[in-house]
Amino acid sequence: MPHEDNAAESGVNAPDSALDRYGNPADHPSFNQFVATISALRAPDGCPWDREQTHVSISHNMIEEAYEAVCAIEEEDVAHLREELGDVLLQVVLQSQIAADAGEFTIDDVCADVNAKMVRRHPHVFGSVEASNASEVLDVWDQVKLAERQATGVVDGSGASEPEGLLDGVPRTFPALMEAQKISRKAAAVGFEWDSIEDVWDKVAEEKAELIEAYAAAPHAANGKIDTSVAGEFGLGEEEAARRAEAAEMEFGDVLFALVNVGRRMGIDAESALRASNAKFRARWAAMEEIASEQGKRMQDFSTSEQNELWGEVKGR
């Protein structure tokens, strides 16, 4: 059944505490109208397609719309961002309406829950905790989340209650770099952390050495790529060749994970940093293609040396 009062259950009267302190914000009639529209679409006399949707059937839309909104942000396209945020909101409201129709929860429950969570996780604003900069705020956030997790429990097969695992709340569906950063942040929050950033760099060097060793032991073709089909040339059986190939892949992942921790210690988000580098490469490559087109050529018409010269020219701009 829908929750009657999630804010009260959390022990935080989130709306009143915020309103009392900062005043009553403007009403949002457009939001209420939008909720009513989605409700009408799901009504018995509404849209046949909308009525058929379930949480699972439209789950992929949530990811797609979120990525499109991020793309608009990165391109600094405000008009497009406004549209994409609407599409993200559509997914939230539609999923909530599906839940309401099934007697699970309502959009009001969703708003109450997240409002209570934001108040609870900002004790430096709504409580007595002090945080003077963004870095300290992140530390407070992680500590509050850890306390929340320790206060909850899961039920095992015997019916006994046991604490939720520290990393259970990190979705395995995250992009790998984002997952790595979330995992390392949670581990650091409970003290599993290097003393200094120099120590993390030492870990990167250690993992790099292990990768080089694992790669040398793995079967690889003349072009340098790991290839189990040439196992015989290395005197290896199929199983051993596959094991060594997997070991090299794992060591490469360890290097990436260590670098993610370098970024975390620097306050750099690994996922955002790589997306920015991807965008930079795309822009430079497009500029190279434009130069080639002006010369009546394609990129593959240039030698590697000539391509490098073009890259240097574009980079110099």
XYZ file of N, CA and C in Angstrom, residues 66-212:
441
model
N 18.241 10.156 -19.230
C 19.260 10.755 -18.362
C 20.523 11.073 -19.154
N 20.934 10.154 -20.019
C 22.127 10.395 -20.838
C 21.912 11.562 -21.808
N 20.713 11.665 -22.355
C 20.433 12.764 -23.278
C 20.453 14.109 -22.546
N 20.001 14.114 -21.303
C 20.058 15.348 -20.515
C 21.510 15.719 -20.225
N 22.330 14.731 -19.902
C 23.755 14.996 -19.658
C 24.420 15.538 -20.914
N 24.057 14.998 -22.061
C 24.617 15.469 -23.328
C 24.281 16.943 -23.541
N 23.037 17.331 -23.255
C 22.639 18.734 -23.402
C 23.420 19.636 -22.454
N 23.685 19.139 -21.248
C 24.474 19.901 -20.278
C 25.886 20.106 -20.793
N 26.497 19.036 -21.281
C 27.871 19.124 -21.755
C 27.992 20.024 -22.983
N 26.956 20.064 -23.802
C 26.962 20.923 -24.989
C 26.503 22.344 -24.676
N 26.158 22.589 -23.397
C 25.690 23.905 -22.944
C 24.510 24.397 -23.788
N 23.646 23.450 -24.136
C 22.452 23.751 -24.924
C 21.270 23.880 -23.959
N 21.023 25.095 -23.489
C 20.021 25.317 -22.452
C 18.620 24.947 -22.920
N 18.283 25.314 -24.158
C 16.950 25.009 -24.671
C 16.732 23.501 -24.746
N 17.757 22.787 -25.213
C 17.655 21.332 -25.305
C 17.615 20.712 -23.920
N 18.358 21.294 -22.977
C 18.360 20.783 -21.605
C 16.967 20.885 -21.007
N 16.305 21.996 -21.235
C 14.939 22.164 -20.719
C 14.036 21.037 -21.217
N 14.163 20.708 -22.493
C 13.360 19.630 -23.062
C 13.728 18.273 -22.468
N 15.033 18.009 -22.358
C 15.477 16.701 -21.869
C 15.147 16.501 -20.396
N 15.220 17.564 -19.595
C 14.820 17.444 -18.192
C 13.337 17.097 -18.092
N 12.543 17.628 -19.021
C 11.128 17.259 -19.062
C 10.950 15.782 -19.334
N 11.790 15.233 -20.231
C 11.702 13.808 -20.544
C 12.123 12.959 -19.346
N 13.124 13.434 -18.592
C 13.528 12.714 -17.381
C 12.390 12.740 -16.358
N 11.780 13.908 -16.202
C 10.655 14.037 -15.269
C 9.497 13.136 -15.689
N 9.292 13.013 -16.994
C 8.235 12.127 -17.487
C 8.448 10.708 -16.977
N 9.684 10.235 -17.017
C 9.961 8.878 -16.551
C 9.669 8.727 -15.059
N 10.012 9.743 -14.273
C 9.775 9.699 -12.834
C 8.276 9.672 -12.539
N 7.544 10.552 -13.188
C 6.106 10.647 -12.925
C 5.373 9.415 -13.451
N 5.769 8.934 -14.628
C 5.096 7.763 -15.189
C 5.369 6.523 -14.344
N 6.614 6.327 -13.917
C 6.916 5.191 -13.039
C 6.125 5.292 -11.736
N 6.000 6.514 -11.213
C 5.248 6.713 -9.967
C 3.766 6.427 -10.167
N 3.223 6.778 -11.340
C 1.812 6.511 -11.615
C 1.569 5.015 -11.763
N 2.511 4.315 -12.396
C 2.407 2.856 -12.504
C 2.368 2.246 -11.105
N 3.228 2.768 -10.215
C 3.250 2.281 -8.830
C 1.951 2.607 -8.111
N 1.427 3.817 -8.334
C 0.173 4.211 -7.682
C -0.972 3.315 -8.123
N -1.009 2.995 -9.425
C -2.075 2.128 -9.940
C -2.002 0.728 -9.336
N -0.772 0.314 -8.950
C -0.588 -1.012 -8.356
C -0.675 -0.966 -6.838
N -0.941 0.228 -6.253
C -1.029 0.353 -4.804
C 0.305 0.261 -4.101
N 1.394 0.604 -4.820
C 2.743 0.497 -4.242
C 3.171 1.796 -3.561
N 3.157 2.907 -4.282
C 3.462 4.224 -3.735
C 3.002 5.273 -4.734
N 3.044 6.542 -4.334
C 2.602 7.631 -5.200
C 3.741 8.619 -5.422
N 3.514 9.569 -6.320
C 4.513 10.606 -6.562
C 4.741 11.441 -5.310
N 3.698 11.581 -4.470
C 3.860 12.302 -3.204
C 4.797 11.554 -2.271
N 4.714 10.215 -2.270
C 5.638 9.412 -1.464
C 7.072 9.616 -1.944
N 7.242 9.642 -3.257
C 8.574 9.827 -3.827
C 9.156 11.173 -3.396
N 8.341 12.226 -3.507
C 8.805 13.565 -3.130
C 9.099 13.650 -1.632
N 8.233 13.039 -0.824
C 8.436 13.080 0.628
C 9.713 12.340 1.017
N 9.944 11.184 0.392
C 11.139 10.397 0.701
C 12.416 11.148 0.361
N 12.461 11.698 -0.853
C 13.699 12.350 -1.279
C 13.914 13.657 -0.520
N 12.819 14.327 -0.152
C 12.941 15.553 0.636
C 13.506 15.243 2.021
N 12.982 14.193 2.645
C 13.481 13.792 3.959
C 14.949 13.372 3.875
N 15.290 12.683 2.781
C 16.674 12.252 2.598
C 17.612 13.447 2.469
N 17.220 14.451 1.686
C 18.070 15.623 1.486
C 18.277 16.390 2.789
N 17.240 16.485 3.596
C 17.374 17.143 4.900
C 18.289 16.330 5.805
N 18.077 15.013 5.814
C 18.866 14.126 6.674
C 20.341 14.141 6.285
N 20.619 14.246 4.992
C 22.007 14.193 4.524
C 22.673 15.573 4.460
N 21.977 16.594 4.911
C 22.571 17.933 4.993
C 22.476 18.473 6.416
N 23.054 17.747 7.376
C 23.004 18.221 8.760
C 23.788 19.520 8.955
N 24.646 19.859 7.994
C 25.382 21.128 8.067
C 24.504 22.304 7.676
N 23.317 22.029 7.112
C 22.349 23.080 6.773
C 21.164 23.036 7.736
N 20.650 21.836 7.954
C 19.445 21.690 8.776
C 19.740 21.187 10.190
N 21.015 21.009 10.532
C 21.384 20.545 11.852
C 22.572 21.313 12.400
N 23.334 20.662 13.256
C 24.433 21.344 13.957
C 25.819 20.963 13.435
N 25.876 20.086 12.445
C 27.167 19.676 11.891
C 27.770 20.827 11.081
N 29.099 20.948 11.106
C 29.769 22.012 10.365
C 30.508 21.437 9.161
N 30.393 22.140 8.031
C 31.122 21.792 6.809
C 31.362 23.101 6.067
N 32.626 23.470 5.920
C 32.943 24.792 5.384
C 33.240 24.801 3.892
N 33.401 23.623 3.285
C 33.667 23.588 1.847
C 33.055 22.333 1.239
N 33.098 22.266 -0.105
C 32.443 21.172 -0.818
C 33.046 19.821 -0.465
N 34.358 19.765 -0.256
C 35.011 18.506 0.084
C 34.517 17.979 1.423
N 34.376 18.867 2.409
C 33.878 18.450 3.718
C 32.415 18.025 3.631
N 31.661 18.670 2.744
C 30.259 18.287 2.554
C 30.168 16.853 2.047
N 31.032 16.478 1.096
C 31.030 15.107 0.582
C 31.355 14.114 1.679
N 32.274 14.468 2.567
C 32.603 13.589 3.692
C 31.394 13.406 4.602
N 30.687 14.497 4.878
C 29.481 14.425 5.710
C 28.439 13.539 5.039
N 28.260 13.748 3.736
C 27.283 12.978 2.960
C 27.571 11.476 3.065
N 28.852 11.109 2.876
C 29.223 9.698 2.931
C 29.002 9.120 4.318
N 29.303 9.886 5.359
C 29.123 9.402 6.723
C 27.645 9.194 7.048
N 26.795 10.108 6.589
C 25.351 9.966 6.830
C 24.820 8.747 6.091
N 25.261 8.561 4.835
C 24.819 7.401 4.071
C 25.252 6.109 4.745
N 26.466 6.100 5.298
C 26.954 4.920 5.989
C 26.100 4.621 7.214
N 25.745 5.665 7.968
C 24.901 5.480 9.152
C 23.522 4.952 8.762
N 23.001 5.451 7.631
C 21.701 4.969 7.147
C 21.771 3.481 6.824
N 22.852 3.078 6.167
C 23.002 1.678 5.772
C 23.129 0.769 6.985
N 23.862 1.232 7.990
C 24.044 0.425 9.190
C 22.746 0.296 9.978
N 21.856 1.270 9.788
C 20.582 1.244 10.513
C 19.549 0.353 9.839
N 19.819 -0.049 8.579
C 18.890 -0.912 7.853
C 19.389 -2.331 7.889
N 18.554 -3.258 7.521
C 18.953 -4.661 7.492
C 18.264 -5.394 6.372
N 18.818 -6.532 5.969
C 18.197 -7.389 4.981
C 17.919 -8.727 5.637
N 17.001 -9.472 5.094
C 16.624 -10.754 5.674
C 17.217 -11.871 4.841
N 17.939 -12.799 5.481
C 18.532 -13.911 4.744
C 17.528 -15.058 4.651
N 17.976 -16.177 4.093
C 17.072 -17.296 3.864
C 16.486 -17.885 5.131
N 17.173 -17.727 6.264
C 16.683 -18.295 7.520
C 15.684 -17.391 8.220
N 15.498 -16.180 7.658
C 14.571 -15.241 8.277
C 15.243 -14.300 9.241
N 16.559 -14.492 9.468
C 17.282 -13.617 10.388
C 17.668 -12.322 9.683
N 17.709 -11.261 10.452
C 18.077 -9.968 9.905
C 19.573 -9.764 10.019
N 20.193 -9.271 8.943
C 21.620 -9.004 8.955
C 21.879 -7.687 8.238
N 22.966 -6.989 8.573
C 23.236 -5.690 7.966
C 23.447 -5.810 6.464
N 23.041 -4.779 5.752
C 23.292 -4.732 4.314
C 24.781 -4.543 4.065
N 25.322 -5.210 3.054
C 26.729 -5.071 2.721
C 27.041 -3.647 2.290
N 28.260 -3.206 2.575
C 28.665 -1.831 2.291
C 28.469 -1.466 0.827
N 28.767 -2.382 -0.071
C 28.742 -2.079 -1.503
C 27.459 -2.536 -2.193
N 26.516 -3.095 -1.419
C 25.285 -3.599 -2.018
C 24.461 -2.494 -2.677
N 24.644 -1.258 -2.199
C 23.851 -0.160 -2.745
C 24.410 0.441 -4.012
N 25.561 -0.065 -4.488
C 26.151 0.445 -5.732
C 25.641 -0.411 -6.884
N 24.810 0.130 -7.767
C 24.251 -0.670 -8.872
C 25.340 -1.223 -9.787
N 25.237 -2.475 -10.128
C 26.187 -3.081 -11.063
C 25.938 -2.629 -12.493
N 24.833 -1.929 -12.712
C 24.512 -1.430 -14.050
C 25.163 -0.075 -14.331
N 25.834 0.515 -13.341
C 26.539 1.779 -13.566
C 27.612 1.599 -14.642
N 27.946 2.665 -15.386
C 29.163 2.617 -16.201
C 30.342 2.248 -15.304
N 31.299 1.483 -15.835
C 32.350 0.900 -15.000
C 33.145 1.939 -14.215
N 33.499 3.079 -14.835
C 34.271 4.086 -14.121
C 33.462 4.681 -12.968
N 32.178 4.923 -13.212
C 31.315 5.464 -12.168
C 31.177 4.465 -11.030
N 31.013 3.186 -11.372
C 30.906 2.150 -10.348
C 32.181 2.097 -9.512
N 33.350 2.172 -10.183
C 34.624 2.122 -9.475
C 34.759 3.276 -8.498
N 34.363 4.474 -8.922
C 34.492 5.631 -8.040
C 33.540 5.520 -6.849
N 32.320 5.035 -7.105
C 31.359 4.861 -6.011
C 31.870 3.828 -5.003
N 32.413 2.717 -5.523
C 32.933 1.666 -4.648
C 34.065 2.194 -3.782
N 35.013 2.894 -4.408
C 36.174 3.370 -3.652
C 35.782 4.440 -2.638
N 34.792 5.283 -2.977
C 34.325 6.297 -2.025
C 33.718 5.644 -0.793
N 32.927 4.602 -1.013
C 32.280 3.935 0.112
C 33.308 3.243 0.997
N 34.306 2.608 0.374
C 35.346 1.938 1.148
C 36.159 2.952 1.949
N 36.455 4.090 1.323
C 37.224 5.130 2.020
C 36.445 5.695 3.198
N 35.110 5.723 3.090
C 34.278 6.291 4.155
C 34.387 5.509 5.458
N 34.780 4.220 5.357
C 34.929 3.407 6.571
C 36.400 3.204 6.928
N 37.292 3.997 6.304
C 38.695 3.978 6.677
C 39.614 3.171 5.785
N 39.062 2.523 4.740
C 39.902 1.745 3.827
C 40.468 2.706 2.781
N 41.573 3.361 3.148
C 42.065 4.479 2.352
C 43.583 4.578 2.463
N 44.229 5.112 1.431
C 45.657 5.371 1.470
C 45.919 6.619 2.305
N 47.120 6.704 2.860
C 47.470 7.861 3.689
C 47.628 9.126 2.863
N 48.128 9.002 1.635
C 48.368 10.182 0.813
C 48.155 9.844 -0.653
N 48.071 10.888 -1.476
C 47.887 10.668 -2.908
C 49.135 10.048 -3.520
N 50.305 10.312 -2.912
C 51.541 9.688 -3.389
C 51.462 8.166 -3.245
N 50.812 7.709 -2.172
C 50.641 6.271 -1.979
C 49.763 5.666 -3.075
N 48.773 6.437 -3.518
C 47.900 5.946 -4.587
C 48.683 5.849 -5.890
N 49.548 6.839 -6.137
C 50.391 6.782 -7.336
C 51.319 5.568 -7.279
N 51.808 5.236 -6.099
C 52.634 4.041 -5.949
C 51.828 2.791 -6.315
N 50.548 2.807 -5.948
C 49.673 1.678 -6.288
C 49.495 1.582 -7.794
N 49.362 2.735 -8.468
C 49.249 2.743 -9.925
C 50.496 2.110 -10.540
N 51.674 2.495 -10.041
C 52.932 1.946 -10.556
C 53.005 0.434 -10.324
N 52.551 0.001 -9.147
C 52.551 -1.428 -8.838
C 51.651 -2.198 -9.796
N 50.434 -1.658 -10.027
C 49.492 -2.324 -10.919
C 49.993 -2.305 -12.361
N 50.660 -1.220 -12.766
C 51.219 -1.147 -14.112
C 52.263 -2.240 -14.312
N 53.135 -2.433 -13.337
C 54.172 -3.468 -13.428
C 53.545 -4.854 -13.537
N 52.479 -5.094 -12.778
C 51.801 -6.387 -12.825
C 51.121 -6.595 -14.174
N 50.589 -5.514 -14.761
C 49.968 -5.613 -16.075
C 51.005 -5.973 -17.139
N 52.147 -5.298 -17.105
C 53.199 -5.574 -18.076
C 53.649 -7.032 -17.987
